[in-house]
Short mmCIF file of C-alpha atoms and ligand atoms in Angstrom, two decimals:
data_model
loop_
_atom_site.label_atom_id
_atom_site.label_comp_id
_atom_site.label_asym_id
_atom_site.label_seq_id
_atom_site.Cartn_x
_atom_site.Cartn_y
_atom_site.Cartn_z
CA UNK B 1 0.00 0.00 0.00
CA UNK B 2 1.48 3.13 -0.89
CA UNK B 3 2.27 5.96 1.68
CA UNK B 4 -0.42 8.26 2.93
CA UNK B 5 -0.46 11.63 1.11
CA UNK B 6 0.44 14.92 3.40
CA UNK B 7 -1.82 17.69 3.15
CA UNK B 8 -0.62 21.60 4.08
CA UNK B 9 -3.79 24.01 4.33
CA UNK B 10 -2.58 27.67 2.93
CA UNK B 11 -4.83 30.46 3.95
CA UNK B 12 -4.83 33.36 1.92
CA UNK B 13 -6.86 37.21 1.67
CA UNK B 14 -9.92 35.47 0.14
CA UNK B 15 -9.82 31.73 1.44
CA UNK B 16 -8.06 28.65 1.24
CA UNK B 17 -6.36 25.48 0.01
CA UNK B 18 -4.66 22.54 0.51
CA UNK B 19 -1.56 21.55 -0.89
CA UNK B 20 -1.62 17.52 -1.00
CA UNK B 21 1.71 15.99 -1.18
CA UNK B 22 1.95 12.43 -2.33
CA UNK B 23 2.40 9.68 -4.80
CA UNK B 24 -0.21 8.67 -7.69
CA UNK B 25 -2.23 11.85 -6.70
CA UNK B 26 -3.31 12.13 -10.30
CA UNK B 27 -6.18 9.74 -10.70
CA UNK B 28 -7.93 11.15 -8.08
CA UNK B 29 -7.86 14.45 -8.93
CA UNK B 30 -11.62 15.17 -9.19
CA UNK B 31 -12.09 13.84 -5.70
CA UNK B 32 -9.29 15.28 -4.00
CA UNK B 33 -9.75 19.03 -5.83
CA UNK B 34 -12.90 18.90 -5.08
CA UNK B 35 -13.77 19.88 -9.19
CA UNK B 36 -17.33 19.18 -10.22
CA UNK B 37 -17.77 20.71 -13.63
CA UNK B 38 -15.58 20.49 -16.87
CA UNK B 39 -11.51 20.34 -17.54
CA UNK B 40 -9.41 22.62 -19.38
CA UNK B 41 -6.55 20.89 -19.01
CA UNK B 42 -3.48 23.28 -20.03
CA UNK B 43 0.22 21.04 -20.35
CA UNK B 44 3.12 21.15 -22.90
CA UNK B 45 4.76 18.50 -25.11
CA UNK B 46 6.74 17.21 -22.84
CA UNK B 47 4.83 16.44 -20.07
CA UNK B 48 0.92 15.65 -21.48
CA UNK B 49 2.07 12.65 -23.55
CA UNK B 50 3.69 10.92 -20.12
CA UNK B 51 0.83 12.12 -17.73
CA UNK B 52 -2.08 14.33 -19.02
CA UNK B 53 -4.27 10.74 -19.29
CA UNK B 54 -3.70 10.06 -15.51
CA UNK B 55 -6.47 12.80 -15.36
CA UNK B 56 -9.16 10.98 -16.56
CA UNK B 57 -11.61 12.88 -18.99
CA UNK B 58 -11.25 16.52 -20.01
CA UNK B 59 -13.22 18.87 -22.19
CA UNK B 60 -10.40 20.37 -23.84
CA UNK B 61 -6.79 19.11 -23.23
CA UNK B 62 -4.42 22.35 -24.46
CA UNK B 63 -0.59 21.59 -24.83
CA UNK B 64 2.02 23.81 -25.76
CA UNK B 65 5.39 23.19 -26.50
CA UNK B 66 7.54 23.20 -23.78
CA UNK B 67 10.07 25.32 -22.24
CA UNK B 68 10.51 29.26 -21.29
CA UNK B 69 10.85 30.59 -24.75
CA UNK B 70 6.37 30.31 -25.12
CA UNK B 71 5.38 32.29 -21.63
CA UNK B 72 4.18 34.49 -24.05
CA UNK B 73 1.25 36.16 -24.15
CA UNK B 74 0.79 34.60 -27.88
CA UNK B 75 0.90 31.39 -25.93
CA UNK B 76 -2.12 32.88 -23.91
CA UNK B 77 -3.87 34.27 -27.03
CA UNK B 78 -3.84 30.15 -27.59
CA UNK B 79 -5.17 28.68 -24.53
CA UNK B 80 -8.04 31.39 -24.91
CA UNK B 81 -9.33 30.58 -27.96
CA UNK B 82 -9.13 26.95 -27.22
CA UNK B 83 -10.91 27.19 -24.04
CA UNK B 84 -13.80 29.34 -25.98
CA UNK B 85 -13.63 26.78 -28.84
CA UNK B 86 -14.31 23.94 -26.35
CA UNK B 87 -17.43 26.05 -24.55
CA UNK B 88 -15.36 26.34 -20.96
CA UNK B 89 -17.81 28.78 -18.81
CA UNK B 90 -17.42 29.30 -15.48
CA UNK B 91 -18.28 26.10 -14.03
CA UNK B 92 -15.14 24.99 -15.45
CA UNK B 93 -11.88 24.71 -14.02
CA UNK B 94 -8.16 25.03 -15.64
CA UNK B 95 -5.83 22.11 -14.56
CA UNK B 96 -2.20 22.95 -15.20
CA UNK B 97 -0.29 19.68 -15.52
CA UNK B 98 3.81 20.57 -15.67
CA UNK B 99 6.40 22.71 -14.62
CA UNK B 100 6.67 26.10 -13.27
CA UNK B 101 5.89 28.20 -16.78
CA UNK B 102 2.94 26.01 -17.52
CA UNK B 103 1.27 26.78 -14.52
CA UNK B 104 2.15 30.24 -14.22
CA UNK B 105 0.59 30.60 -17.75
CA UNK B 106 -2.60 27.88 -16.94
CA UNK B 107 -2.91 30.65 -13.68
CA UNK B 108 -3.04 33.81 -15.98
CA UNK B 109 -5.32 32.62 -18.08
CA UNK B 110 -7.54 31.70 -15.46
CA UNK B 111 -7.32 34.74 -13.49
CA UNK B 112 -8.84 36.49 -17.12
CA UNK B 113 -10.79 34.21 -18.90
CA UNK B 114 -14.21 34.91 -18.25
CA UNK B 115 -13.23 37.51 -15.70
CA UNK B 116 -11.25 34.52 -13.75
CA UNK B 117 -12.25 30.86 -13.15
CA UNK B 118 -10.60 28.21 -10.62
CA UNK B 119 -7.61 26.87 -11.59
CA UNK B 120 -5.56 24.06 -9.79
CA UNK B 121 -1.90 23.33 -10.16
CA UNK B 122 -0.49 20.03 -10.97
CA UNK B 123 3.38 20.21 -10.96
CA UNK B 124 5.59 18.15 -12.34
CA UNK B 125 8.84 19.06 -12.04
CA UNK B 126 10.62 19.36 -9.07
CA UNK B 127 10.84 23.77 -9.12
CA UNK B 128 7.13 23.63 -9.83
CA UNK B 129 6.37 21.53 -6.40
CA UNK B 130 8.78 23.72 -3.79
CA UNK B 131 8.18 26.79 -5.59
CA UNK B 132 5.94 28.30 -8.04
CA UNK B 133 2.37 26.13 -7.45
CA UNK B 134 2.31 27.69 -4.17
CA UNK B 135 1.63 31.43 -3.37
CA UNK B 136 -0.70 32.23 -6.76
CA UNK B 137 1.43 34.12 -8.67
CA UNK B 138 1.00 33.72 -12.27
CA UNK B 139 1.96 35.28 -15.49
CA UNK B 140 4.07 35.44 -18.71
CA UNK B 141 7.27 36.74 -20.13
CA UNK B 142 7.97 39.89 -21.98
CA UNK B 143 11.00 40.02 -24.54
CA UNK B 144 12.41 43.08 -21.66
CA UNK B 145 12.17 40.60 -18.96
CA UNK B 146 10.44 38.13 -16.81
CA UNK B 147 7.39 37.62 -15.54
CA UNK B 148 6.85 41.13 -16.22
CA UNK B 149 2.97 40.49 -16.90
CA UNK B 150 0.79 38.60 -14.93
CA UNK B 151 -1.59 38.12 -11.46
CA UNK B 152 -2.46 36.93 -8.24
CA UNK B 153 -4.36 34.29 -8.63
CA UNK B 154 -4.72 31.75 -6.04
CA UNK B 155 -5.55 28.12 -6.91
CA UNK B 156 -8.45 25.77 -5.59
CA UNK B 157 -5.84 22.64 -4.58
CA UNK B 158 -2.38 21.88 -5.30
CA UNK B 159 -1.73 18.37 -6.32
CA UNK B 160 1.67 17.58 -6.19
CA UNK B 161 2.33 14.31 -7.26
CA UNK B 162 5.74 13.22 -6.79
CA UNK B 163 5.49 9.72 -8.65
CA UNK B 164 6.10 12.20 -11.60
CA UNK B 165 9.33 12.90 -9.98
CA UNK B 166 10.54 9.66 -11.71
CA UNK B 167 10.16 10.78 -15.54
CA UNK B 168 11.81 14.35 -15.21
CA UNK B 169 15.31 14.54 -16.90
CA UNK B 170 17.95 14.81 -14.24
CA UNK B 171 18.74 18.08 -15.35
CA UNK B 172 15.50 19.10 -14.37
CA UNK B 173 15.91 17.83 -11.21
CA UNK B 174 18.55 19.44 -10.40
CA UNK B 175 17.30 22.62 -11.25
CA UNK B 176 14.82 22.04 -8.65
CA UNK B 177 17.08 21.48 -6.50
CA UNK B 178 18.37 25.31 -6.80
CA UNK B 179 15.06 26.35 -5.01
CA UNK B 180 14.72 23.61 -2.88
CA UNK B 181 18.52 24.73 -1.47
CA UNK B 182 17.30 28.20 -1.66
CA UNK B 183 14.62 27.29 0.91
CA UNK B 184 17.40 26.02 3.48
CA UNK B 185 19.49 29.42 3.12
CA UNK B 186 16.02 31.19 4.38
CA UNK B 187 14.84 29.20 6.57
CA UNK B 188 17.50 27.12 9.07
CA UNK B 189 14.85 24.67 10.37
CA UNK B 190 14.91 23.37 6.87
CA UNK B 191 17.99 21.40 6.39
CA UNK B 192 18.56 18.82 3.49
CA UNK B 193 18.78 15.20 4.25
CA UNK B 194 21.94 13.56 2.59
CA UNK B 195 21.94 11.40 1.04
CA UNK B 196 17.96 12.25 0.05
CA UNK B 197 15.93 8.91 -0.15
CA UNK B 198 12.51 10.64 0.98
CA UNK B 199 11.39 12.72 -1.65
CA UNK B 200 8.05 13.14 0.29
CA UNK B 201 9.55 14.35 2.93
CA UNK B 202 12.09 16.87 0.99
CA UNK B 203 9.11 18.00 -1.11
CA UNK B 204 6.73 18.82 1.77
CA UNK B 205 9.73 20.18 4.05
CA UNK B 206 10.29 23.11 1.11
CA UNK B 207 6.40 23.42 0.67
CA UNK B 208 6.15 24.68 4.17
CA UNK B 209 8.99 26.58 4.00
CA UNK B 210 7.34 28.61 1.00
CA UNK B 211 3.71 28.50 2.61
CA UNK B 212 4.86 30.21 5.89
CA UNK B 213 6.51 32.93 3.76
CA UNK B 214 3.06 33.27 1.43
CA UNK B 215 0.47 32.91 4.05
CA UNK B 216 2.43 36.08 6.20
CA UNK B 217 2.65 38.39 3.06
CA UNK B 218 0.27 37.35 0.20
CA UNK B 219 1.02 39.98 -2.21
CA UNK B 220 4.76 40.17 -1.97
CA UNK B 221 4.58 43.74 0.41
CA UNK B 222 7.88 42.48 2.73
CA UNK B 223 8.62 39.02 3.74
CA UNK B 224 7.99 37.06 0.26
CA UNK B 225 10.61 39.55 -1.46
CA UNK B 226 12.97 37.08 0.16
CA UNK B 227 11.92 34.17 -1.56
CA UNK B 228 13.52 35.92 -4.96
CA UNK B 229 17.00 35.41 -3.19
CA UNK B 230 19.32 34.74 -6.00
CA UNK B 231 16.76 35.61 -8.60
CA UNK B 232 17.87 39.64 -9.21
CA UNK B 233 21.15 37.62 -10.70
CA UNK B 234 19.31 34.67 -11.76
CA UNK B 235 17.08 36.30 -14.42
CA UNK B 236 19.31 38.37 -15.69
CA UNK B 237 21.90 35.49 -16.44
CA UNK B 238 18.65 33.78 -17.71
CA UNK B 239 17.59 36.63 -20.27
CA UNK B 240 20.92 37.27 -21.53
CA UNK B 241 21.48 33.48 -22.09
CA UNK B 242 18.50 33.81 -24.38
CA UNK B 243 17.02 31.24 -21.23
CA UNK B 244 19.74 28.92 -22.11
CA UNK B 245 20.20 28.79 -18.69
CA UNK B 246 17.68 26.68 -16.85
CA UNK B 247 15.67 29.11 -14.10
CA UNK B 248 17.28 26.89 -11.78
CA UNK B 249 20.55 27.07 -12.80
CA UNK B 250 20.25 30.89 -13.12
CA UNK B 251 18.90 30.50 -9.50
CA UNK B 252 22.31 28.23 -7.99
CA UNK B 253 24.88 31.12 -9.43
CA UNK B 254 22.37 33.70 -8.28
CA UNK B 255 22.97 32.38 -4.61
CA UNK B 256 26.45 32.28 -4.94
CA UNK B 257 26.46 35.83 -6.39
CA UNK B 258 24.24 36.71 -3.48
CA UNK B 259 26.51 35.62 -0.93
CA UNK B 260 29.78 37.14 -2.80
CA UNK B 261 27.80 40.60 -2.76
CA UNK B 262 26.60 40.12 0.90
CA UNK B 263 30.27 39.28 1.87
CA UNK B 264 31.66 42.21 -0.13
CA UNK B 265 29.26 44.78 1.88
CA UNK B 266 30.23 42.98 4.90
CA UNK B 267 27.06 41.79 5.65
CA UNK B 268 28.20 37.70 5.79
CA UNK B 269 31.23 36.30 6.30
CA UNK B 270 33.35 35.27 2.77
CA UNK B 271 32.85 31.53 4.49
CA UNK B 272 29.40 31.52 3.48
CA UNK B 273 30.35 31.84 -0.02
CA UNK B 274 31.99 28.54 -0.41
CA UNK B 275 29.57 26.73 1.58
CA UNK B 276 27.13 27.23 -0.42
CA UNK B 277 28.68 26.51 -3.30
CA UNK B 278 29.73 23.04 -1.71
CA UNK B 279 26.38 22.66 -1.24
CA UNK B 280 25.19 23.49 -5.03
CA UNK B 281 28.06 21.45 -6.53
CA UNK B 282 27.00 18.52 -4.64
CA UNK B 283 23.52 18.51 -6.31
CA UNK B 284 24.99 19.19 -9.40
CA UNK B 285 24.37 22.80 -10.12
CA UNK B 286 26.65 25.33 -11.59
CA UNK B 287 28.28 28.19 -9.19
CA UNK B 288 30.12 30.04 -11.94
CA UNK B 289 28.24 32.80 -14.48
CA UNK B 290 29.10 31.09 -18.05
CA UNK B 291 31.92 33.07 -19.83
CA UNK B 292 29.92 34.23 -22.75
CA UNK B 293 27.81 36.40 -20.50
CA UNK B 294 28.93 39.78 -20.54
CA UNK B 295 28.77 41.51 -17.09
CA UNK B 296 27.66 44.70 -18.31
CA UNK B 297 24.79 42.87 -20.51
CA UNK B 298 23.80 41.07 -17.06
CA UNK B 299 23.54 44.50 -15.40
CA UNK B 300 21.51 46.00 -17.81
CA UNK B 301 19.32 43.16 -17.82
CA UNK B 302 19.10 43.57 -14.32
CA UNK B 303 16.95 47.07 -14.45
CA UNK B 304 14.36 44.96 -16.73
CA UNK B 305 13.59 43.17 -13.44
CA UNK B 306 10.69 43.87 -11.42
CA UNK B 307 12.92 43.27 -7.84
CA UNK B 308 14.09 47.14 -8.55
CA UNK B 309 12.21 49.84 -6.62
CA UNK B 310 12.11 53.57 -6.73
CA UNK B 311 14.78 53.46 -9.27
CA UNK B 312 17.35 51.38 -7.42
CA UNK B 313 18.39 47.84 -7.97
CA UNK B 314 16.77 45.71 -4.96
CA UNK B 315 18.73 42.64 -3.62
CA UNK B 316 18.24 40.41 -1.27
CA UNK B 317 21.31 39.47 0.59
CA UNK B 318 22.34 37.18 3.33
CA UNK B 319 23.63 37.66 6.74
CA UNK B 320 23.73 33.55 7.41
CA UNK B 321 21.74 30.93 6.90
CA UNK B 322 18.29 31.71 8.16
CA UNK B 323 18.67 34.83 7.78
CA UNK B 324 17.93 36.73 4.72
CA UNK B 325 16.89 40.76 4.24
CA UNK B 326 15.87 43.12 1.10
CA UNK B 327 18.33 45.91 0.49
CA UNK B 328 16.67 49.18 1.09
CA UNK B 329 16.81 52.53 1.84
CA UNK B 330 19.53 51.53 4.77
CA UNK B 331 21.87 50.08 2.39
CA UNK B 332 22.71 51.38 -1.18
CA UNK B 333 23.96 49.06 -3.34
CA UNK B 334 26.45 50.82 -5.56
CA UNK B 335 27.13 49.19 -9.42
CA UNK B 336 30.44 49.44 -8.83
CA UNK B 337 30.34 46.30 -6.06
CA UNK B 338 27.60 44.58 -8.13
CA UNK B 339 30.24 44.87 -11.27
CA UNK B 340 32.80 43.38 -8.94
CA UNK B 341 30.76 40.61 -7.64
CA UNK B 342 29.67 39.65 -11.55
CA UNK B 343 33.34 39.97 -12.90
CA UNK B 344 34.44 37.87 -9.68
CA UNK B 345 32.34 35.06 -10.42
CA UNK B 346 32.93 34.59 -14.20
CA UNK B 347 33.76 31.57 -15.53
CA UNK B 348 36.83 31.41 -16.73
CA UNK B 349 37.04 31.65 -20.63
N1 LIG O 401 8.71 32.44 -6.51
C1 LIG O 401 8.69 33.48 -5.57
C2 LIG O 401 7.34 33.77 -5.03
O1 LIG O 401 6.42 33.01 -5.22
O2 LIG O 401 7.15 34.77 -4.39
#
């Protein structure tokens, strides 16, 4: 008999859900999202052939092709006219079955189609689980940056099924792995197993991590600025790779390059630096920028991000584990250290 699911309740300004953690969660996902009417079932190519008929039936299964390059809003413009081709009113409910850029584009559409109807995340991958399912934000990429359009919109359930765990590439994995790691450096009661056997376990320890963080600041006003430690760097080495460079990956550097600039304002001890990068090179994640990444292109990129604020650059840095703050008015971040920490941390060509 297989292991008995774990469910986290997340409250939120204008209700709640529950975030059920467990293995072969799919076939039951009627019953345990509670979803009466129709499904508009919203995956991509890679995912919908190995899992989309674990669902059962839909009324319209929409896939897209996978990976960052279609968050679009052309990609929306799709999912729209599909879900008014199939008759999806509001008695219907989106599904999004993948990884972190379906959902976030599954969640847009719901939060405007029709004025907004529920939605409920099904991740896939690994980032998805720890990280973007939870907390309702939702949206798509602009060619200036990401995420740069998009919404609140909270979910009915969130089904994470980790028996899909099994079919993502290890790369993908990994990348997970970046946020999953990301949720230790906020939050010291979180500490990663080694070696990891109980993905469960992992899965759910990250989930609350995130929830506590979500539930205490909904719309991103303080606390959940943390949670985009890493990510000022990360996107920008993301964009400029032309998203070469898996979110995740962008992510692992990003820490690194958060602890390098925390260190160089004297905010951390250097020590932190390499331990983290122990930790990231252990789960097989890169620590370096790559060398074809200009700084000064990552640095412009970075003012495309929405982590800036009344026309400064906004980081969040370090002081140890456990302990992470936004850079404010108190501390000015001058682009002469950020230059230094991005030249520092080049990969050697
Ligand atoms: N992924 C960061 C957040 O949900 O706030």
């Amino acid at each position: 008999m297989s292991r008995a699911a774990a469910a986290f309740p997340v409250t939120h300004p204008t209700g709640a859900y529950t975030v059920t953690v467990g293995s072969d969660l799919l076939p039951n996902l009627r019953q345990i999202a509670g979803i009466k009417g129709d499904i508009a079932l919203v995956s991509d190519s890679n995912v919908a052939p190995l899992h989309a008929k674990k669902i059962g039936e839909t009324a319209v299964t929409i896939t897209i092709p996978a990976g960052e390059k279609h968050k679009t809003l052309d990609s929306i413009r799709g999912i729209y006219d599909q879900l008014l081709a199939a008759g999806i009113d509001r008695k219907g409910t989106i599904v999004a079955l993948g990884g972190g850029v379906i959902g976030d584009m599954a969640g847009f559409a719901a939060a405007t189609y029709l004025r907004g109807i529920p939605f409920v995340q099904c991740p896939t991958s690994l980032l998805a689980m720890v990280d973007a399912s939870v907390g309702g934000k939702t949206g798509v990429d602009r060619p200036q940056g990401k995420n740069l359009v998009g919404a609140f919109k909270q979910p009915i359930a969130v089904l994470v099924d980790i028996s899909t765990l099994q079919t993502l590439p290890k790369e993908e994995l990994a990348s997970g792995m970046a946020e999953v790691i990301k949720h230790t450096l906020l939050d010291g009661r979180f500490t990663l197993p080694a070696p990891i056997t109980d993905w469960q376990a992992l899965v759910s320890g990250a989930i609350q991590v995130k929830r506590d963080v979500v539930q205490e600041d909904p719309f991103e006003q303080g606390r959940r600025a943390t949670l985009n430690l890493g990510h000022t760097f990360g996107h920008a080495i993301e964009q400029v790779s032309g998203y070469a460079v898996r979110h995740g990956e962008g992510v692992a550097i990003g820490l690194v390059l958060a602890a390098n600039l925390s260190a160089r304002l004297g905010v951390c001890p250097p020590a932190l630096q390499s331990e983290i990068e122990t930790i990231l090179s252990a789960h097989h994640l890169p620590t370096r920028i790559p060398a074809d990444l200009p700084a000064a292109d990552l640095y412009k990129a970075m003012w495309t991000d929405k982590k800036k604020a009344a026309g400064k650059l906004r980081f969040i840095l370090l002081r140890s584990i456990g302990d992470a703050f936004i850079t404010g008015d108190g501390i000015i971040i001058e682009e002469t250290a950020v230059m230094q920490t991005l030249n520092a941390l080049k990969t050697k060509a």
